[in-house]
Tab-separated table of C-alpha atoms in Angstrom:
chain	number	residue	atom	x	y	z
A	1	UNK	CA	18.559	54.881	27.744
A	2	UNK	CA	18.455	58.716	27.074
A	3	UNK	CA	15.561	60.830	27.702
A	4	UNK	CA	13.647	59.328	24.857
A	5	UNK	CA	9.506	59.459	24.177
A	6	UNK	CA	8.267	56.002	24.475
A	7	UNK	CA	7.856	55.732	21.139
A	8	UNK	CA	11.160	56.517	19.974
A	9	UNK	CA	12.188	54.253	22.851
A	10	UNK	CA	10.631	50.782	21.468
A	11	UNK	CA	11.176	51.742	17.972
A	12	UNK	CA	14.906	51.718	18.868
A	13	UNK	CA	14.988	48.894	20.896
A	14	UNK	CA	12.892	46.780	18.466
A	15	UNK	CA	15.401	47.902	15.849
A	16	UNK	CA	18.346	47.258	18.176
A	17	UNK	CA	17.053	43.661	18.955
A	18	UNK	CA	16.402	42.930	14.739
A	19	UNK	CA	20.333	44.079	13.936
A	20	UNK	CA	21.186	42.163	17.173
């Protein structure tokens, strides 16, 4: 991961995980 705020951080992954 890229310097990210945490937000933006599980936002992504959550989003990553639902597509996955």
């Amino acid at each position: 991961s890229c310097v990210i705020p945490p937000d933006s951080v599980l936002l992504f992954d959550v989003e990553f995980v639902s597509k996955a």
